[in-house]
CSV table of C-alpha atoms and ligand atoms in Angstrom, one decimal:
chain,number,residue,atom,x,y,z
A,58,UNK,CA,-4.7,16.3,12.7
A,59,UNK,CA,-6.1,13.3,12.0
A,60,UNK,CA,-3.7,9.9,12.5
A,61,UNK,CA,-3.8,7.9,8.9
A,62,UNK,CA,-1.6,4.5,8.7
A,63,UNK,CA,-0.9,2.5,5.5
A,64,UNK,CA,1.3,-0.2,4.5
A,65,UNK,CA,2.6,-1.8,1.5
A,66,UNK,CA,4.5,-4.9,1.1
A,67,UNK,CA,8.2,-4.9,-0.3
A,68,UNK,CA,7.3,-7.8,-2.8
A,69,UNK,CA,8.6,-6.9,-5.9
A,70,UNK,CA,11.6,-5.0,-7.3
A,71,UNK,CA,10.0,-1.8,-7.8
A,72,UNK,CA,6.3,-0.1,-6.9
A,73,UNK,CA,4.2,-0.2,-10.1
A,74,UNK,CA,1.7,2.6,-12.0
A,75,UNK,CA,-1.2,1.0,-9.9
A,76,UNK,CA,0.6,1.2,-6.5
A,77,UNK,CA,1.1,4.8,-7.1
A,78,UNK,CA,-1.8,5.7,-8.7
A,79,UNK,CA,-4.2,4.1,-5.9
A,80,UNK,CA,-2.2,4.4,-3.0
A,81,UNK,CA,1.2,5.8,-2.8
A,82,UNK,CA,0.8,9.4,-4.0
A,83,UNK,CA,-2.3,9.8,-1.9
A,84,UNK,CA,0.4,9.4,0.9
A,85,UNK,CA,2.3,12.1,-0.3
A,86,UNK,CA,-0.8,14.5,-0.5
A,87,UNK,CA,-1.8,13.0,3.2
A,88,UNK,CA,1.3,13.6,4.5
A,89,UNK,CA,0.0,17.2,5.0
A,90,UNK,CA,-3.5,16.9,6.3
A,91,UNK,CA,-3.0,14.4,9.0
A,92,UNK,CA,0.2,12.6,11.2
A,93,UNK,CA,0.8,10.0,8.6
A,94,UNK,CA,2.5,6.6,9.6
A,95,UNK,CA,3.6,4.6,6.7
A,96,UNK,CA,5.1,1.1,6.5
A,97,UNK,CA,6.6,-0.9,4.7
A,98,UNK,CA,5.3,-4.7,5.8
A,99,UNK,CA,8.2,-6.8,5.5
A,100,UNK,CA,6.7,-9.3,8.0
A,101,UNK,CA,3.9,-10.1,5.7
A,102,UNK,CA,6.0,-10.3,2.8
A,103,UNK,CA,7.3,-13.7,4.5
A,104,UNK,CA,4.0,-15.3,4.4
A,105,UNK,CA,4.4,-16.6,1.3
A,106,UNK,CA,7.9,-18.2,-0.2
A,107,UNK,CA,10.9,-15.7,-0.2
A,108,UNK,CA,14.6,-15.2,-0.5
A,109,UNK,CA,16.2,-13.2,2.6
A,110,UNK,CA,18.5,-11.2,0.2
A,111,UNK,CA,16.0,-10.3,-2.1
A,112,UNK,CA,13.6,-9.3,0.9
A,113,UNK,CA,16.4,-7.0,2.2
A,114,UNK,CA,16.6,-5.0,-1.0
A,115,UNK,CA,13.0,-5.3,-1.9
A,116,UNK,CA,12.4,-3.7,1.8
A,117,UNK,CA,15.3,-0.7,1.2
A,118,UNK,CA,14.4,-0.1,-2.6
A,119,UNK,CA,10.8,0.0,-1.0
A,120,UNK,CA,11.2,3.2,1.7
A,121,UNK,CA,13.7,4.8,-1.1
A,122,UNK,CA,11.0,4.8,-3.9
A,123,UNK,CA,8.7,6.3,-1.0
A,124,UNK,CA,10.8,8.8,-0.3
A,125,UNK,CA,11.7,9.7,-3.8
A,126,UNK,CA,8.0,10.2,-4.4
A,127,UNK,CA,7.9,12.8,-2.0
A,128,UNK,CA,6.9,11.2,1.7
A,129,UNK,CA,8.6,13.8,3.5
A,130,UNK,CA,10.6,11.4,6.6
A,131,UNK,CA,10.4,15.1,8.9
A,132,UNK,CA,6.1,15.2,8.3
A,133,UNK,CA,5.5,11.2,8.2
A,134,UNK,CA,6.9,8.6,10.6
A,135,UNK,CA,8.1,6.1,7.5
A,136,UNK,CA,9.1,2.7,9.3
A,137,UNK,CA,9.9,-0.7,8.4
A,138,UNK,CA,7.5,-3.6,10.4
A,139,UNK,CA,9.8,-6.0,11.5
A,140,UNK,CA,11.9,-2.7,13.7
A,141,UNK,CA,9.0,-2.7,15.8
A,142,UNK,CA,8.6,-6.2,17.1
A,143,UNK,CA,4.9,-5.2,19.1
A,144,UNK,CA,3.1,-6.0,15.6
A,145,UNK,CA,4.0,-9.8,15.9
A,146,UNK,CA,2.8,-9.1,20.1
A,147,UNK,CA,0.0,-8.0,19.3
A,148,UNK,CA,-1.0,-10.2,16.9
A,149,UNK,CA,-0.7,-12.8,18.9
A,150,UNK,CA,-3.2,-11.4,21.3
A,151,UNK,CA,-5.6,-10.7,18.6
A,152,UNK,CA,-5.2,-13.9,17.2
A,153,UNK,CA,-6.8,-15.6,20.6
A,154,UNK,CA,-9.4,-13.5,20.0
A,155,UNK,CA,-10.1,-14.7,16.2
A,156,UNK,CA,-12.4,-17.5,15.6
A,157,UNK,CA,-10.9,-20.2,13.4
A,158,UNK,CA,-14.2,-20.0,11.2
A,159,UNK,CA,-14.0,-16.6,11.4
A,160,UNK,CA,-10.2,-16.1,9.9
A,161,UNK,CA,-11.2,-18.6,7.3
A,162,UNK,CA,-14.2,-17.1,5.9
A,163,UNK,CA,-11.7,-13.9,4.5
A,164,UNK,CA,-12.1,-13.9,1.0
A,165,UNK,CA,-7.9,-13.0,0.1
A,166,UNK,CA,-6.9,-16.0,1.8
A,167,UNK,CA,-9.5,-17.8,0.1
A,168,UNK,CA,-8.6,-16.9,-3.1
A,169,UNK,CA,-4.4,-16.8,-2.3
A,170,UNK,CA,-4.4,-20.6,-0.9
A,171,UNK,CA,-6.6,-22.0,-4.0
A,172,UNK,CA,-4.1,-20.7,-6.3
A,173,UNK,CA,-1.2,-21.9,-4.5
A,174,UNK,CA,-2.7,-25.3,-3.1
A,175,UNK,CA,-2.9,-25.9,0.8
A,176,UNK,CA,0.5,-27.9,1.0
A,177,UNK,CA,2.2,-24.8,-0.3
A,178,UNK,CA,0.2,-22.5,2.1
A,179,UNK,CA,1.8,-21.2,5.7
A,180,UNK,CA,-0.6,-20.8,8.4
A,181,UNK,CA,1.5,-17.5,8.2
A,182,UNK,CA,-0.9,-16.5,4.8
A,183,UNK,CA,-4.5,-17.7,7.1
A,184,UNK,CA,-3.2,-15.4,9.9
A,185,UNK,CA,-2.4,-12.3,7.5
A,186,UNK,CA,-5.5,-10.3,8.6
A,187,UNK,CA,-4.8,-10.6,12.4
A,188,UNK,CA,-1.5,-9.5,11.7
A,189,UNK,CA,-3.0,-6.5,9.8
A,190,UNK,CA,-5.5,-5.9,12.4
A,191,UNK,CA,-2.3,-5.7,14.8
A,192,UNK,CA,-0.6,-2.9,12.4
A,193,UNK,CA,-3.4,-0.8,12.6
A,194,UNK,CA,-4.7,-1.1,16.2
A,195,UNK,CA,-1.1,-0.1,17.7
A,196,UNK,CA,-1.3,3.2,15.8
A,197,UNK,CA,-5.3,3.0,17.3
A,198,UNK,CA,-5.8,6.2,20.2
A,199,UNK,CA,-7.7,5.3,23.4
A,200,UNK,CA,-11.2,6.4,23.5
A,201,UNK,CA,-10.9,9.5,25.6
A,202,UNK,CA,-11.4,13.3,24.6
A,203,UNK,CA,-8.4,13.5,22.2
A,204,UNK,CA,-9.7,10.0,20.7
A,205,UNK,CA,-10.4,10.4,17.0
A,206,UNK,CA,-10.8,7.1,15.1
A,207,UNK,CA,-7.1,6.0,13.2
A,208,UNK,CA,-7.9,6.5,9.4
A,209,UNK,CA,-6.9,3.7,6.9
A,210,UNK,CA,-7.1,3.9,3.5
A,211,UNK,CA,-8.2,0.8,1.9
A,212,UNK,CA,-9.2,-0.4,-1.5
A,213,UNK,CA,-11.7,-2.4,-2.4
A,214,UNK,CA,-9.8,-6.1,-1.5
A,215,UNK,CA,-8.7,-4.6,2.0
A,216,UNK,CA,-12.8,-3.7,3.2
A,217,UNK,CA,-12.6,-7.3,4.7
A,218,UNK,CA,-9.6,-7.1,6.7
A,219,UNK,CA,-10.4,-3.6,8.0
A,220,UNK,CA,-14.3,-5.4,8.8
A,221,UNK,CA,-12.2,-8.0,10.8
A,222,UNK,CA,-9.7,-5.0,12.6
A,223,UNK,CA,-13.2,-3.2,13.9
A,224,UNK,CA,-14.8,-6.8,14.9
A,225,UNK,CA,-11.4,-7.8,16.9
A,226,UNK,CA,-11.0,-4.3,18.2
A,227,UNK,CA,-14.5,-3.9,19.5
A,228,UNK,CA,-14.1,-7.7,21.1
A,229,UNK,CA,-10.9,-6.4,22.9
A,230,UNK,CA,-12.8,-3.2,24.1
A,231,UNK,CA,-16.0,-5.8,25.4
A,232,UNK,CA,-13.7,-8.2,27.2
A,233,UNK,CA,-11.1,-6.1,28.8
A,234,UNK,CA,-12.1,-2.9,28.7
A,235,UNK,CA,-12.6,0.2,26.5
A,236,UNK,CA,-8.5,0.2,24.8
A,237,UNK,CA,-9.0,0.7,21.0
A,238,UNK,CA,-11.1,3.6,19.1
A,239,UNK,CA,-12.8,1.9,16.2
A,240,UNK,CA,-10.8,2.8,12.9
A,241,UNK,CA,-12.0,4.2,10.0
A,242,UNK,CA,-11.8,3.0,6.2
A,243,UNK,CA,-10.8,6.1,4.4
A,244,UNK,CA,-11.4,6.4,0.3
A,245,UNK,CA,-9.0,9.0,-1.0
A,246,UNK,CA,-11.1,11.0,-3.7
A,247,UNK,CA,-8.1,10.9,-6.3
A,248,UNK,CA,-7.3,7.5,-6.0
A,249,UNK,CA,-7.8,5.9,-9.8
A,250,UNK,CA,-7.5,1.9,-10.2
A,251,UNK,CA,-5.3,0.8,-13.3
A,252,UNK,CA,-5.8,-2.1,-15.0
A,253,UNK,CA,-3.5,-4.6,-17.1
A,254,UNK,CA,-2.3,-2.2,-20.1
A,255,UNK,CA,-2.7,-6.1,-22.0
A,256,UNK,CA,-5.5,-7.5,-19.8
A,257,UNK,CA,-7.5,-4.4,-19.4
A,258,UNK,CA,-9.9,-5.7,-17.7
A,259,UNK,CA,-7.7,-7.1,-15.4
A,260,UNK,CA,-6.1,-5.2,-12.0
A,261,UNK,CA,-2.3,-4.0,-12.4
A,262,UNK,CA,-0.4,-6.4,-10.2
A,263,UNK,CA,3.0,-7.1,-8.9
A,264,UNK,CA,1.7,-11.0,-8.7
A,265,UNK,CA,-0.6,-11.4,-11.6
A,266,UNK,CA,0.0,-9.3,-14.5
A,267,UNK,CA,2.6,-10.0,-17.0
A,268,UNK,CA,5.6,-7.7,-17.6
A,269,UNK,CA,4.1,-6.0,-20.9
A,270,UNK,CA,1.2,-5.2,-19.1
A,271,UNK,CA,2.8,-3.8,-15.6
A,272,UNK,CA,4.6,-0.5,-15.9
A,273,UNK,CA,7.0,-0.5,-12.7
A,274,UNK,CA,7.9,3.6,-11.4
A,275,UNK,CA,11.8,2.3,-11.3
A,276,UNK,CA,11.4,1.0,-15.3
A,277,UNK,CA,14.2,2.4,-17.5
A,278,UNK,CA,12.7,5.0,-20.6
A,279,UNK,CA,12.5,2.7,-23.5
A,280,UNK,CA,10.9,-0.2,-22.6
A,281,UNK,CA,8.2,2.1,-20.2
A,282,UNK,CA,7.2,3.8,-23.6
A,283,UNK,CA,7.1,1.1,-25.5
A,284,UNK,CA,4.9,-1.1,-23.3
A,285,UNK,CA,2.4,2.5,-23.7
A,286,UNK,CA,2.5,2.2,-27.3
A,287,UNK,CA,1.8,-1.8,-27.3
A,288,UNK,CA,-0.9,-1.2,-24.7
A,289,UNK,CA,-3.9,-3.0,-26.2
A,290,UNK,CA,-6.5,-0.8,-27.2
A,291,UNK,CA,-9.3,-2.1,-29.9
A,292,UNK,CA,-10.1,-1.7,-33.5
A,293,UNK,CA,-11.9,1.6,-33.5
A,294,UNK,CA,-9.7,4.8,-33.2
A,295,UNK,CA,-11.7,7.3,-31.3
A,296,UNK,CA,-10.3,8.8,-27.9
A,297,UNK,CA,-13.2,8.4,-25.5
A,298,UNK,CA,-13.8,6.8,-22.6
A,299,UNK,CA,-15.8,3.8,-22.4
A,300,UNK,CA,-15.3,1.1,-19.5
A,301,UNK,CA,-17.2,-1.2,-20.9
A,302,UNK,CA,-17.1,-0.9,-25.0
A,303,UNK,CA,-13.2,0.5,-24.7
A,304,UNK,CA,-11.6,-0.8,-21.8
A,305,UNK,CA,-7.9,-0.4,-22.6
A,306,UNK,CA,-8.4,3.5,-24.5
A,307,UNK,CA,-10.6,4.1,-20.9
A,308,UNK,CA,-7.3,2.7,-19.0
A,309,UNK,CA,-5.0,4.8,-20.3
A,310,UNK,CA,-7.4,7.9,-20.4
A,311,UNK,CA,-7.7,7.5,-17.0
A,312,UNK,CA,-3.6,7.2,-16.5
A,313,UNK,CA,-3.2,10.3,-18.2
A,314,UNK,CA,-5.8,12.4,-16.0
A,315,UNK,CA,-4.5,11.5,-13.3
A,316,UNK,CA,-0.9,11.9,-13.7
A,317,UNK,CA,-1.3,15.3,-15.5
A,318,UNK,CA,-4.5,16.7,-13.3
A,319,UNK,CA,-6.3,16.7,-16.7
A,320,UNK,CA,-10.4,16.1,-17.1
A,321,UNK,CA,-10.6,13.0,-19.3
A,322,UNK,CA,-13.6,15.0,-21.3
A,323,UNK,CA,-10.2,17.8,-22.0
A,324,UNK,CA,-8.4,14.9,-23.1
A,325,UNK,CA,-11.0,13.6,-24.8
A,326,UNK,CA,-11.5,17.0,-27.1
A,327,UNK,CA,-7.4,17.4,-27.3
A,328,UNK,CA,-7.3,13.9,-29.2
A,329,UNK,CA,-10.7,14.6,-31.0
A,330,UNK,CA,-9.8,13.1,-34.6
A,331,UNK,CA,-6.2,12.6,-33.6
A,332,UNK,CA,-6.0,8.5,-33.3
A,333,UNK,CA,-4.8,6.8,-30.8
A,334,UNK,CA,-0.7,6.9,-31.7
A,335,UNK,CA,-0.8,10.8,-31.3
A,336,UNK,CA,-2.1,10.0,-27.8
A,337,UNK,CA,-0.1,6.9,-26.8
A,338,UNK,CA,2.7,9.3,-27.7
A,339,UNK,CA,2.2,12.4,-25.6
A,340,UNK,CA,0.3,9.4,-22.6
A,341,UNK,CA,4.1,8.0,-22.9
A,342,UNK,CA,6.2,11.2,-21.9
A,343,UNK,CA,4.2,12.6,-19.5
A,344,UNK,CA,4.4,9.0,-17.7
A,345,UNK,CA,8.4,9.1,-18.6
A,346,UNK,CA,8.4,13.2,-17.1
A,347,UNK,CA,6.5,11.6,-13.9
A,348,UNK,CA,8.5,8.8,-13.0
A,349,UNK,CA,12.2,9.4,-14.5
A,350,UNK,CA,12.8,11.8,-11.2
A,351,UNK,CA,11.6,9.2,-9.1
A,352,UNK,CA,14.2,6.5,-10.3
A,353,UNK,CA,16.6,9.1,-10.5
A,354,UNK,CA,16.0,10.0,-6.4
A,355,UNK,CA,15.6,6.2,-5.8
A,356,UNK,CA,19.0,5.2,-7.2
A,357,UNK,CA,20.5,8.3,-5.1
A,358,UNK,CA,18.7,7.0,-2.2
A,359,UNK,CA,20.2,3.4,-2.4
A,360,UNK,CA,23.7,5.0,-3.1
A,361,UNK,CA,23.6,6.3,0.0
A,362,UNK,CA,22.6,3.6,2.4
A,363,UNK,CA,24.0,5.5,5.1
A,364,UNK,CA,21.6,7.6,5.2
A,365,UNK,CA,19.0,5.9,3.9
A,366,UNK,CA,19.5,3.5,7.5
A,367,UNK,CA,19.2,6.8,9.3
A,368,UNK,CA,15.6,7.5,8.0
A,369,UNK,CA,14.5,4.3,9.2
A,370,UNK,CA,16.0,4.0,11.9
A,371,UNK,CA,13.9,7.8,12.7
A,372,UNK,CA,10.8,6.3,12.0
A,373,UNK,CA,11.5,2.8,14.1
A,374,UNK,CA,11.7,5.3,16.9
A,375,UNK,CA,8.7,7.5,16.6
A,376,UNK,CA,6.7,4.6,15.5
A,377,UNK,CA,7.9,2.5,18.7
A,378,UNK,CA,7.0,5.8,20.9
A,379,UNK,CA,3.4,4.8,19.7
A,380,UNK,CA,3.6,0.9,20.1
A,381,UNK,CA,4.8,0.6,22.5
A,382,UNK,CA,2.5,2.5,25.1
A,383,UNK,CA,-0.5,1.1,23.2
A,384,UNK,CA,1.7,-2.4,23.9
A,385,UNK,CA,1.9,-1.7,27.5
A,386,UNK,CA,-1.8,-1.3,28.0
A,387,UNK,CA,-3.0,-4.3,26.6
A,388,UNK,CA,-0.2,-5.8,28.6
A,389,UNK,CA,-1.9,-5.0,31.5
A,390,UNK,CA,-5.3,-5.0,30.3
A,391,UNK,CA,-5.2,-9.1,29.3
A,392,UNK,CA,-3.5,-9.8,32.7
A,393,UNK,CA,0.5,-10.3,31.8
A,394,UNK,CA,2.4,-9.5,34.9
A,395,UNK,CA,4.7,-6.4,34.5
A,396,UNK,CA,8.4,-6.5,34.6
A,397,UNK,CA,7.9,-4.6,37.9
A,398,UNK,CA,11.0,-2.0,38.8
A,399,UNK,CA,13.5,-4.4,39.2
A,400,UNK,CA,13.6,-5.8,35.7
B,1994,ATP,P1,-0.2,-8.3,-5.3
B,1994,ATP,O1,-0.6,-8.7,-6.7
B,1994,ATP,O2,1.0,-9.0,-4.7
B,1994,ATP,O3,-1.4,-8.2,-4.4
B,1994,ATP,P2,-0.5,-5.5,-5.9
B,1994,ATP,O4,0.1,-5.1,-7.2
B,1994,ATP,O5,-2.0,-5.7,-5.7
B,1994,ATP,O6,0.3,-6.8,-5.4
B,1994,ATP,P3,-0.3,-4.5,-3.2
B,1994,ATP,O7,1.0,-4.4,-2.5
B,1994,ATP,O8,-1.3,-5.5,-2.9
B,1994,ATP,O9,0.0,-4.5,-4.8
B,1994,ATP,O10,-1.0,-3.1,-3.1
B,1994,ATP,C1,-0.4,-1.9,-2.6
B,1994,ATP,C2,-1.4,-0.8,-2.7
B,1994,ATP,O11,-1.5,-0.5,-4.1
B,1994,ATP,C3,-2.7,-1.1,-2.2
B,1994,ATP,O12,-3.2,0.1,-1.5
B,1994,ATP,C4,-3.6,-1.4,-3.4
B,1994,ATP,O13,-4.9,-1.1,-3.2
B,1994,ATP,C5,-2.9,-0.5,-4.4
B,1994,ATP,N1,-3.0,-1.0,-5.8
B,1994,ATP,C6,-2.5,-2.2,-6.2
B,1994,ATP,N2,-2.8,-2.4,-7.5
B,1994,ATP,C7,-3.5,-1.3,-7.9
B,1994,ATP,C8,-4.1,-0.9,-9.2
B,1994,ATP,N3,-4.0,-1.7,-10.3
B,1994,ATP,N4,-4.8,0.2,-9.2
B,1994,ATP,C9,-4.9,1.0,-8.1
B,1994,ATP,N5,-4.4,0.7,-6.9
B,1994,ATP,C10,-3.7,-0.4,-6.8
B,1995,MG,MG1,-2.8,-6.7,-3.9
């Protein structure tokens, strides 16, 4: 099968609708059609301000809500970042490779340091995409006959970074010989983009939207339907989609296809006439019947932390298997002297 890798950042207290409708249940369904490595990124969660505590719950409540969405930890190697220390390596190597001007000119960084002004940005934040480039070219199989490009499923804002991965791998291949297999951006077909259920124009996100227009998978039941029934919609009271004339009714249409494998034009003739409480309503349990067994796994998970150290500690191991050989080889490959037998 095919070899996907994927990573999300523990930097909030819980995934949110977005998260899982454009990436995270995609991994479940890929979980089956290819060897799947999924991580969670705690070492770029540190590029901008954190608290350690928080970071070490944020990173467990982060594999338990993956594995409470189904990631099987038997059919996908599910690992934490910082258990496998050859991402920081091999970042380091791919960041002598990186032209200053050509870090700088990535458009996230760009936008990140503006907002946050460049006295309260790390160098950490400007060296993000190497460090991604490093995440996915460990998991990256050597040309050869078994060599099929690594598969990595990006969104729109992650095209950049996976540009930069190619450039630096192809560089790497050119100076020191053919090592890396070009990867592959990889659009999942279901993936749906949710916006701001206030803003909704505006992406769902952890770091921009405001909590009445975020729904978070771990939310308790009242507030989650609430926040559906306050989602802004406009003055009409017609059920159809229409990005641009209805963009919050289209939002939520959207939600509801995809979490109950509906056709928005079905939905559309269901709530023909029916007004848009009716269909806030119904939108509001079948989001509370999709993620109330979720939280309920997730707070099982984090009981048990036990256990929950044991499925990590798994996936460190099979994902070290993999980094570690593809460390060794551009050990050699750049000219570091080996440890030799005696070491
Ligand atoms: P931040 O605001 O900190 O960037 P985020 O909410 O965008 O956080 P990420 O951790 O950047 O979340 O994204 C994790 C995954 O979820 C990525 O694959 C991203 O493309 C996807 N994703 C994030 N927000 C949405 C959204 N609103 N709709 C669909 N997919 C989303
Ligand atoms: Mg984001």
């Amino acid at each position: 099968a095919p070899r996907v890798l994927s990573g999300i950042q523990p930097t909030a207290d819980s995934f949110h609708l977005g998260n899982y409708l454009g990436a995270l249940r995609q991994w479940v369904a890929m979980q089956d059609s290819h060897d799947a490595f999924y991580c969670v990124v705690d070492l770029h969660a540190i590029t901008v301000e954190h608290d350690p505590a928080v970071l070490r719950r944020r990173t467990k409540v982060a594999a338990a809500q993956l594995f409470a969405m189904g990631v099987d930890p038997e059919r996908a190697t599910v690992f934490v970042q910082s258990h496998v220390p050859e991402h920081a390596e091999l970042a380091w190597v791919l960041g002598c490779l990186t032209g200053f001007g050509e870090a700088g000119r990535m458009t996230q960084f760009k936008d990140k340091s503006s907002k946050q002004g460049t006295a309260g940005t790390s160098v950490g934040l400007f060296t993000y995409p190497i460090l991604q480039a490093a995440d996915i070219l460990l998991y990256t199989p050597e040309p050869g006959p078994d060599g099929r490009a690594l598969r990595v499923p990006v969104g729109e804002d992650q095209r950049q970074h996976l540009e930069l991965t190619r450039t630096l791998a192809g560089r790497f291949n050119h100076r020191f010989g053919e090592t890396f297999v070009l990867p592959e951006a990889f659009i999942p077909e279901d993936a749906a983009k949710i916006t701001d259920l206030q803003e909704p124009t505006a992406k769902m996100s952890k770091s921009a939207s405001s909590p009445q227009g975020i729904i978070d998978v771990l939310e308790d039941p009242g507030p989650m339907r609430k926040k559906i029934m306050r989602a802004v919609t406009d003055t009409g009271s017609e059920v159809v989609y229409d990005e641009e004339k209805k963009a919050g009714v289209t939002n939520l249409l959207r939600i509801y296809s995809a979490l109950e494998g509906t056709s928005v034009a079905d939905l559309e003739a269901r709530y023909a006439g029916a007004g848009y409480g009716q269909f806030k309503k119904d939108l509001a349990q079948v989001v509370l019947d999709t993620f109330t067994p979720i939280r309920e796994r997730t707070l099982m998970l984090l009981d048990d932390e036990e256990q929950l150290d044991r499925l990590l500690a798994q996936g460190a191991v099979r994902a070290s298997h993999v980094a570690s050989r593809t460390m060794e080889t551009v050990r050699e490959r750049v000219g570091f002297v080996g440890l030799g037998s005696g070491g």
